[in-house]
mmCIF file of the C-alpha atoms, coordinates in Angstrom:
data_MODEL
# 
_entry.id   MODEL 
# 
loop_
_atom_site.group_PDB 
_atom_site.id 
_atom_site.type_symbol 
_atom_site.label_atom_id 
_atom_site.label_alt_id 
_atom_site.label_comp_id 
_atom_site.label_asym_id 
_atom_site.label_entity_id 
_atom_site.label_seq_id 
_atom_site.pdbx_PDB_ins_code 
_atom_site.Cartn_x 
_atom_site.Cartn_y 
_atom_site.Cartn_z 
_atom_site.occupancy 
_atom_site.B_iso_or_equiv 
_atom_site.pdbx_formal_charge 
_atom_site.auth_seq_id 
_atom_site.auth_comp_id 
_atom_site.auth_asym_id 
_atom_site.auth_atom_id 
_atom_site.pdbx_PDB_model_num 
ATOM 1   C CA . MET A 1 1   ? 21.746  19.883  -16.925 1.00 0.00 ? 1   MET A CA 1 
ATOM 2   C CA . GLU A 1 2   ? 23.693  18.877  -13.837 1.00 0.00 ? 2   GLU A CA 1 
ATOM 3   C CA . HIS A 1 3   ? 22.161  16.436  -11.372 1.00 0.00 ? 3   HIS A CA 1 
ATOM 4   C CA . SER A 1 4   ? 23.477  15.324  -8.032  1.00 0.00 ? 4   SER A CA 1 
ATOM 5   C CA . PHE A 1 5   ? 22.327  12.806  -5.495  1.00 0.00 ? 5   PHE A CA 1 
ATOM 6   C CA . SER A 1 6   ? 20.895  14.550  -2.446  1.00 0.00 ? 6   SER A CA 1 
ATOM 7   C CA . HIS A 1 7   ? 21.964  11.774  -0.076  1.00 0.00 ? 7   HIS A CA 1 
ATOM 8   C CA . LEU A 1 8   ? 25.671  12.043  -0.900  1.00 0.00 ? 8   LEU A CA 1 
ATOM 9   C CA . ASP A 1 9   ? 27.944  14.739  0.498   1.00 0.00 ? 9   ASP A CA 1 
ATOM 10  C CA . ALA A 1 10  ? 30.820  16.392  -1.417  1.00 0.00 ? 10  ALA A CA 1 
ATOM 11  C CA . GLN A 1 11  ? 33.078  13.418  -0.625  1.00 0.00 ? 11  GLN A CA 1 
ATOM 12  C CA . GLY A 1 12  ? 30.524  10.865  -1.835  1.00 0.00 ? 12  GLY A CA 1 
ATOM 13  C CA . THR A 1 13  ? 29.624  9.707   1.666   1.00 0.00 ? 13  THR A CA 1 
ATOM 14  C CA . VAL A 1 14  ? 26.019  8.758   2.404   1.00 0.00 ? 14  VAL A CA 1 
ATOM 15  C CA . THR A 1 15  ? 24.294  11.423  4.484   1.00 0.00 ? 15  THR A CA 1 
ATOM 16  C CA . MET A 1 16  ? 20.812  12.388  5.570   1.00 0.00 ? 16  MET A CA 1 
ATOM 17  C CA . VAL A 1 17  ? 19.578  15.571  3.902   1.00 0.00 ? 17  VAL A CA 1 
ATOM 18  C CA . ASP A 1 18  ? 19.255  18.504  6.292   1.00 0.00 ? 18  ASP A CA 1 
ATOM 19  C CA . VAL A 1 19  ? 15.757  19.909  5.743   1.00 0.00 ? 19  VAL A CA 1 
ATOM 20  C CA . GLY A 1 20  ? 15.968  22.246  8.733   1.00 0.00 ? 20  GLY A CA 1 
ATOM 21  C CA . GLY A 1 21  ? 16.357  25.339  6.559   1.00 0.00 ? 21  GLY A CA 1 
ATOM 22  C CA . LYS A 1 22  ? 13.430  24.585  4.282   1.00 0.00 ? 22  LYS A CA 1 
ATOM 23  C CA . THR A 1 23  ? 10.175  26.470  4.612   1.00 0.00 ? 23  THR A CA 1 
ATOM 24  C CA . PRO A 1 24  ? 7.399   24.136  5.759   1.00 0.00 ? 24  PRO A CA 1 
ATOM 25  C CA . GLY A 1 25  ? 4.538   23.773  3.317   1.00 0.00 ? 25  GLY A CA 1 
ATOM 26  C CA . ARG A 1 26  ? 1.664   21.531  2.323   1.00 0.00 ? 26  ARG A CA 1 
ATOM 27  C CA . ARG A 1 27  ? 2.919   18.325  0.686   1.00 0.00 ? 27  ARG A CA 1 
ATOM 28  C CA . VAL A 1 28  ? 0.789   15.806  -1.200  1.00 0.00 ? 28  VAL A CA 1 
ATOM 29  C CA . ALA A 1 29  ? 1.757   12.586  -2.993  1.00 0.00 ? 29  ALA A CA 1 
ATOM 30  C CA . ILE A 1 30  ? -0.338  9.944   -4.730  1.00 0.00 ? 30  ILE A CA 1 
ATOM 31  C CA . ALA A 1 31  ? 1.075   6.599   -5.885  1.00 0.00 ? 31  ALA A CA 1 
ATOM 32  C CA . GLU A 1 32  ? -0.426  3.556   -7.539  1.00 0.00 ? 32  GLU A CA 1 
ATOM 33  C CA . ALA A 1 33  ? 0.130   -0.173  -7.747  1.00 0.00 ? 33  ALA A CA 1 
ATOM 34  C CA . ILE A 1 34  ? -1.668  -2.814  -9.789  1.00 0.00 ? 34  ILE A CA 1 
ATOM 35  C CA . VAL A 1 35  ? -2.427  -6.328  -8.498  1.00 0.00 ? 35  VAL A CA 1 
ATOM 36  C CA . GLU A 1 36  ? -3.182  -8.712  -11.362 1.00 0.00 ? 36  GLU A CA 1 
ATOM 37  C CA . LEU A 1 37  ? -5.435  -11.620 -10.370 1.00 0.00 ? 37  LEU A CA 1 
ATOM 38  C CA . ALA A 1 38  ? -7.065  -14.585 -12.053 1.00 0.00 ? 38  ALA A CA 1 
ATOM 39  C CA . PRO A 1 39  ? -10.785 -14.026 -12.748 1.00 0.00 ? 39  PRO A CA 1 
ATOM 40  C CA . ALA A 1 40  ? -11.768 -16.679 -10.168 1.00 0.00 ? 40  ALA A CA 1 
ATOM 41  C CA . THR A 1 41  ? -9.611  -15.044 -7.469  1.00 0.00 ? 41  THR A CA 1 
ATOM 42  C CA . LEU A 1 42  ? -11.036 -11.615 -8.248  1.00 0.00 ? 42  LEU A CA 1 
ATOM 43  C CA . GLU A 1 43  ? -14.559 -13.017 -7.980  1.00 0.00 ? 43  GLU A CA 1 
ATOM 44  C CA . LEU A 1 44  ? -13.806 -14.450 -4.519  1.00 0.00 ? 44  LEU A CA 1 
ATOM 45  C CA . LEU A 1 45  ? -12.254 -11.130 -3.462  1.00 0.00 ? 45  LEU A CA 1 
ATOM 46  C CA . GLN A 1 46  ? -15.361 -9.243  -4.604  1.00 0.00 ? 46  GLN A CA 1 
ATOM 47  C CA . LYS A 1 47  ? -17.621 -11.636 -2.688  1.00 0.00 ? 47  LYS A CA 1 
ATOM 48  C CA . ALA A 1 48  ? -15.399 -11.392 0.436   1.00 0.00 ? 48  ALA A CA 1 
ATOM 49  C CA . ALA A 1 49  ? -15.194 -15.192 0.201   1.00 0.00 ? 49  ALA A CA 1 
ATOM 50  C CA . LEU A 1 50  ? -11.433 -15.687 0.523   1.00 0.00 ? 50  LEU A CA 1 
ATOM 51  C CA . PRO A 1 51  ? -10.194 -17.844 3.427   1.00 0.00 ? 51  PRO A CA 1 
ATOM 52  C CA . LYS A 1 52  ? -8.407  -14.968 5.194   1.00 0.00 ? 52  LYS A CA 1 
ATOM 53  C CA . GLY A 1 53  ? -11.377 -12.592 5.168   1.00 0.00 ? 53  GLY A CA 1 
ATOM 54  C CA . ASP A 1 54  ? -12.001 -9.046  3.941   1.00 0.00 ? 54  ASP A CA 1 
ATOM 55  C CA . VAL A 1 55  ? -8.982  -8.425  1.733   1.00 0.00 ? 55  VAL A CA 1 
ATOM 56  C CA . LEU A 1 56  ? -9.518  -4.783  0.818   1.00 0.00 ? 56  LEU A CA 1 
ATOM 57  C CA . THR A 1 57  ? -10.248 -3.594  4.348   1.00 0.00 ? 57  THR A CA 1 
ATOM 58  C CA . CYS A 1 58  ? -7.114  -5.323  5.600   1.00 0.00 ? 58  CYS A CA 1 
ATOM 59  C CA . ALA A 1 59  ? -5.048  -3.881  2.717   1.00 0.00 ? 59  ALA A CA 1 
ATOM 60  C CA . LYS A 1 60  ? -6.383  -0.378  3.396   1.00 0.00 ? 60  LYS A CA 1 
ATOM 61  C CA . ILE A 1 61  ? -5.481  -0.486  7.082   1.00 0.00 ? 61  ILE A CA 1 
ATOM 62  C CA . GLY A 1 62  ? -2.074  -2.057  6.417   1.00 0.00 ? 62  GLY A CA 1 
ATOM 63  C CA . GLY A 1 63  ? -1.239  0.476   3.708   1.00 0.00 ? 63  GLY A CA 1 
ATOM 64  C CA . ILE A 1 64  ? -2.080  3.388   5.991   1.00 0.00 ? 64  ILE A CA 1 
ATOM 65  C CA . MET A 1 65  ? -0.023  1.840   8.793   1.00 0.00 ? 65  MET A CA 1 
ATOM 66  C CA . ALA A 1 66  ? 2.937   1.455   6.412   1.00 0.00 ? 66  ALA A CA 1 
ATOM 67  C CA . ALA A 1 67  ? 2.730   5.110   5.333   1.00 0.00 ? 67  ALA A CA 1 
ATOM 68  C CA . LYS A 1 68  ? 3.134   6.116   8.971   1.00 0.00 ? 68  LYS A CA 1 
ATOM 69  C CA . ARG A 1 69  ? 6.312   4.036   9.396   1.00 0.00 ? 69  ARG A CA 1 
ATOM 70  C CA . VAL A 1 70  ? 8.348   4.715   6.250   1.00 0.00 ? 70  VAL A CA 1 
ATOM 71  C CA . ASP A 1 71  ? 11.208  6.245   8.230   1.00 0.00 ? 71  ASP A CA 1 
ATOM 72  C CA . GLU A 1 72  ? 11.720  2.820   9.857   1.00 0.00 ? 72  GLU A CA 1 
ATOM 73  C CA . LEU A 1 73  ? 11.924  1.063   6.477   1.00 0.00 ? 73  LEU A CA 1 
ATOM 74  C CA . ILE A 1 74  ? 13.777  3.390   4.102   1.00 0.00 ? 74  ILE A CA 1 
ATOM 75  C CA . PRO A 1 75  ? 17.304  4.417   5.145   1.00 0.00 ? 75  PRO A CA 1 
ATOM 76  C CA . LEU A 1 76  ? 17.822  8.172   5.504   1.00 0.00 ? 76  LEU A CA 1 
ATOM 77  C CA . CYS A 1 77  ? 14.084  8.911   5.227   1.00 0.00 ? 77  CYS A CA 1 
ATOM 78  C CA . HIS A 1 78  ? 12.890  11.667  7.559   1.00 0.00 ? 78  HIS A CA 1 
ATOM 79  C CA . SER A 1 79  ? 10.297  11.006  10.235  1.00 0.00 ? 79  SER A CA 1 
ATOM 80  C CA . LEU A 1 80  ? 7.145   12.801  9.155   1.00 0.00 ? 80  LEU A CA 1 
ATOM 81  C CA . GLN A 1 81  ? 3.933   13.694  10.875  1.00 0.00 ? 81  GLN A CA 1 
ATOM 82  C CA . LEU A 1 82  ? 1.312   12.813  8.294   1.00 0.00 ? 82  LEU A CA 1 
ATOM 83  C CA . SER A 1 83  ? -1.843  14.888  8.298   1.00 0.00 ? 83  SER A CA 1 
ATOM 84  C CA . PHE A 1 84  ? -3.629  12.358  6.064   1.00 0.00 ? 84  PHE A CA 1 
ATOM 85  C CA . ALA A 1 85  ? -3.123  8.918   4.572   1.00 0.00 ? 85  ALA A CA 1 
ATOM 86  C CA . ASP A 1 86  ? -5.585  6.892   2.528   1.00 0.00 ? 86  ASP A CA 1 
ATOM 87  C CA . ILE A 1 87  ? -5.765  3.839   0.303   1.00 0.00 ? 87  ILE A CA 1 
ATOM 88  C CA . ARG A 1 88  ? -8.368  3.618   -2.456  1.00 0.00 ? 88  ARG A CA 1 
ATOM 89  C CA . PHE A 1 89  ? -9.182  0.623   -4.650  1.00 0.00 ? 89  PHE A CA 1 
ATOM 90  C CA . GLU A 1 90  ? -10.570 0.239   -8.131  1.00 0.00 ? 90  GLU A CA 1 
ATOM 91  C CA . VAL A 1 91  ? -11.581 -3.368  -8.771  1.00 0.00 ? 91  VAL A CA 1 
ATOM 92  C CA . ARG A 1 92  ? -11.516 -4.089  -12.500 1.00 0.00 ? 92  ARG A CA 1 
ATOM 93  C CA . ASP A 1 93  ? -13.075 -7.131  -14.205 1.00 0.00 ? 93  ASP A CA 1 
ATOM 94  C CA . ARG A 1 94  ? -11.192 -6.636  -17.508 1.00 0.00 ? 94  ARG A CA 1 
ATOM 95  C CA . PRO A 1 95  ? -8.381  -7.178  -17.100 1.00 0.00 ? 95  PRO A CA 1 
ATOM 96  C CA . PRO A 1 96  ? -8.944  -8.816  -13.695 1.00 0.00 ? 96  PRO A CA 1 
ATOM 97  C CA . GLN A 1 97  ? -7.022  -6.593  -11.307 1.00 0.00 ? 97  GLN A CA 1 
ATOM 98  C CA . VAL A 1 98  ? -7.139  -4.296  -8.343  1.00 0.00 ? 98  VAL A CA 1 
ATOM 99  C CA . ARG A 1 99  ? -5.740  -0.823  -8.883  1.00 0.00 ? 99  ARG A CA 1 
ATOM 100 C CA . ILE A 1 100 ? -4.473  0.698   -5.655  1.00 0.00 ? 100 ILE A CA 1 
ATOM 101 C CA . GLU A 1 101 ? -4.145  4.418   -5.157  1.00 0.00 ? 101 GLU A CA 1 
ATOM 102 C CA . ALA A 1 102 ? -2.314  5.570   -2.032  1.00 0.00 ? 102 ALA A CA 1 
ATOM 103 C CA . GLU A 1 103 ? -2.294  9.178   -0.894  1.00 0.00 ? 103 GLU A CA 1 
ATOM 104 C CA . ALA A 1 104 ? -0.195  10.854  1.779   1.00 0.00 ? 104 ALA A CA 1 
ATOM 105 C CA . ARG A 1 105 ? -0.280  14.469  2.980   1.00 0.00 ? 105 ARG A CA 1 
ATOM 106 C CA . SER A 1 106 ? 1.678   16.505  5.460   1.00 0.00 ? 106 SER A CA 1 
ATOM 107 C CA . VAL A 1 107 ? 2.684   20.027  6.304   1.00 0.00 ? 107 VAL A CA 1 
ATOM 108 C CA . GLY A 1 108 ? 6.429   20.067  6.606   1.00 0.00 ? 108 GLY A CA 1 
ATOM 109 C CA . ALA A 1 109 ? 9.839   20.631  5.102   1.00 0.00 ? 109 ALA A CA 1 
ATOM 110 C CA . THR A 1 110 ? 10.090  17.468  3.008   1.00 0.00 ? 110 THR A CA 1 
ATOM 111 C CA . GLY A 1 111 ? 7.878   15.520  0.627   1.00 0.00 ? 111 GLY A CA 1 
ATOM 112 C CA . VAL A 1 112 ? 5.672   12.494  1.168   1.00 0.00 ? 112 VAL A CA 1 
ATOM 113 C CA . GLU A 1 113 ? 6.395   10.566  -2.031  1.00 0.00 ? 113 GLU A CA 1 
ATOM 114 C CA . MET A 1 114 ? 7.973   7.632   -0.214  1.00 0.00 ? 114 MET A CA 1 
ATOM 115 C CA . GLU A 1 115 ? 5.019   7.405   2.161   1.00 0.00 ? 115 GLU A CA 1 
ATOM 116 C CA . ALA A 1 116 ? 2.588   7.104   -0.753  1.00 0.00 ? 116 ALA A CA 1 
ATOM 117 C CA . ILE A 1 117 ? 4.766   4.599   -2.650  1.00 0.00 ? 117 ILE A CA 1 
ATOM 118 C CA . VAL A 1 118 ? 5.369   2.360   0.374   1.00 0.00 ? 118 VAL A CA 1 
ATOM 119 C CA . ALA A 1 119 ? 1.662   2.500   1.267   1.00 0.00 ? 119 ALA A CA 1 
ATOM 120 C CA . ALA A 1 120 ? 0.709   1.345   -2.252  1.00 0.00 ? 120 ALA A CA 1 
ATOM 121 C CA . GLN A 1 121 ? 3.313   -1.433  -2.221  1.00 0.00 ? 121 GLN A CA 1 
ATOM 122 C CA . THR A 1 122 ? 2.249   -2.636  1.213   1.00 0.00 ? 122 THR A CA 1 
ATOM 123 C CA . ALA A 1 123 ? -1.438  -2.696  0.295   1.00 0.00 ? 123 ALA A CA 1 
ATOM 124 C CA . ALA A 1 124 ? -0.507  -4.739  -2.809  1.00 0.00 ? 124 ALA A CA 1 
ATOM 125 C CA . ALA A 1 125 ? 1.563   -7.175  -0.728  1.00 0.00 ? 125 ALA A CA 1 
ATOM 126 C CA . ILE A 1 126 ? -1.350  -7.623  1.680   1.00 0.00 ? 126 ILE A CA 1 
ATOM 127 C CA . ILE A 1 127 ? -3.682  -8.433  -1.214  1.00 0.00 ? 127 ILE A CA 1 
ATOM 128 C CA . TYR A 1 128 ? -1.127  -11.004 -2.387  1.00 0.00 ? 128 TYR A CA 1 
ATOM 129 C CA . ASP A 1 129 ? -0.822  -12.476 1.109   1.00 0.00 ? 129 ASP A CA 1 
ATOM 130 C CA . MET A 1 130 ? -4.557  -12.787 1.562   1.00 0.00 ? 130 MET A CA 1 
ATOM 131 C CA . CYS A 1 131 ? -5.125  -14.343 -1.886  1.00 0.00 ? 131 CYS A CA 1 
ATOM 132 C CA . LYS A 1 132 ? -2.086  -16.642 -2.100  1.00 0.00 ? 132 LYS A CA 1 
ATOM 133 C CA . ALA A 1 133 ? -3.964  -19.680 -0.738  1.00 0.00 ? 133 ALA A CA 1 
ATOM 134 C CA . ILE A 1 134 ? -6.102  -19.526 -3.887  1.00 0.00 ? 134 ILE A CA 1 
ATOM 135 C CA . GLN A 1 135 ? -3.552  -18.231 -6.396  1.00 0.00 ? 135 GLN A CA 1 
ATOM 136 C CA . ARG A 1 136 ? 0.263   -18.126 -6.211  1.00 0.00 ? 136 ARG A CA 1 
ATOM 137 C CA . ASP A 1 137 ? 1.023   -16.440 -9.539  1.00 0.00 ? 137 ASP A CA 1 
ATOM 138 C CA . ILE A 1 138 ? -0.416  -13.035 -8.635  1.00 0.00 ? 138 ILE A CA 1 
ATOM 139 C CA . VAL A 1 139 ? 1.521   -10.189 -10.244 1.00 0.00 ? 139 VAL A CA 1 
ATOM 140 C CA . ILE A 1 140 ? 2.151   -6.843  -8.563  1.00 0.00 ? 140 ILE A CA 1 
ATOM 141 C CA . SER A 1 141 ? 3.074   -4.246  -11.140 1.00 0.00 ? 141 SER A CA 1 
ATOM 142 C CA . ARG A 1 142 ? 3.194   -0.606  -12.116 1.00 0.00 ? 142 ARG A CA 1 
ATOM 143 C CA . VAL A 1 143 ? 4.141   0.850   -8.768  1.00 0.00 ? 143 VAL A CA 1 
ATOM 144 C CA . ARG A 1 144 ? 4.738   4.512   -9.485  1.00 0.00 ? 144 ARG A CA 1 
ATOM 145 C CA . LEU A 1 145 ? 4.279   8.065   -8.325  1.00 0.00 ? 145 LEU A CA 1 
ATOM 146 C CA . LEU A 1 146 ? 1.217   9.614   -9.962  1.00 0.00 ? 146 LEU A CA 1 
ATOM 147 C CA . HIS A 1 147 ? 1.233   13.066  -8.401  1.00 0.00 ? 147 HIS A CA 1 
ATOM 148 C CA . LYS A 1 148 ? 3.212   15.215  -6.027  1.00 0.00 ? 148 LYS A CA 1 
ATOM 149 C CA . SER A 1 149 ? 2.790   18.811  -5.054  1.00 0.00 ? 149 SER A CA 1 
ATOM 150 C CA . GLY A 1 150 ? 4.541   21.161  -2.689  1.00 0.00 ? 150 GLY A CA 1 
ATOM 151 C CA . GLY A 1 151 ? 8.176   21.906  -2.155  1.00 0.00 ? 151 GLY A CA 1 
ATOM 152 C CA . LYS A 1 152 ? 10.875  23.510  -4.247  1.00 0.00 ? 152 LYS A CA 1 
ATOM 153 C CA . SER A 1 153 ? 10.421  21.183  -7.226  1.00 0.00 ? 153 SER A CA 1 
ATOM 154 C CA . GLY A 1 154 ? 6.725   22.067  -7.510  1.00 0.00 ? 154 GLY A CA 1 
ATOM 155 C CA . GLU A 1 155 ? 4.084   19.830  -9.027  1.00 0.00 ? 155 GLU A CA 1 
ATOM 156 C CA . PHE A 1 156 ? 4.537   16.540  -10.861 1.00 0.00 ? 156 PHE A CA 1 
ATOM 157 C CA . ASN A 1 157 ? 1.853   14.565  -12.668 1.00 0.00 ? 157 ASN A CA 1 
ATOM 158 C CA . ALA A 1 158 ? 2.683   11.230  -14.307 1.00 0.00 ? 158 ALA A CA 1 
ATOM 159 C CA . PRO A 1 159 ? 1.391   10.581  -17.811 1.00 0.00 ? 159 PRO A CA 1 
ATOM 160 C CA . GLU A 1 160 ? -1.564  8.242   -18.250 1.00 0.00 ? 160 GLU A CA 1 
ATOM 161 C CA . LEU A 1 161 ? -0.615  4.656   -19.028 1.00 0.00 ? 161 LEU A CA 1 
ATOM 162 C CA . PRO A 1 162 ? -2.790  2.154   -20.900 1.00 0.00 ? 162 PRO A CA 1 
ATOM 163 C CA . LEU A 1 163 ? -4.570  -0.534  -18.867 1.00 0.00 ? 163 LEU A CA 1 
# 
């Protein structure tokens, strides 16, 4: 099986992929990130009692904003018009963590995987920022693509991982 890097031309020079010839279609990507917290920090987050305010609302808004600006952050990423972006949270007591799920959708000629991944990472970083006055050893882990559909490569679904 031969693989090549799409952002390198025949001479090995970095280049932006030309998606102009691709047929536009519906694209969906979902990514996740896990923010591991101490039980006491998680309790304060759940009570909205942290010094900086409502952590999850701030992380949701910031994650969506990040999804809309990926082309400014990732070199050679195309500017996309997202039709939808969302951040969802699952707050878990055991182990004490917040699972972030970021979703991005568009109708276009290229995928939205990077938008979902950057949205999840940004939401996780915001949770860290808003909790760091209480806890400095927060761990952000397991950032990964869970699902993508649309495009030439079709559908991808990541395998389940243990908590």
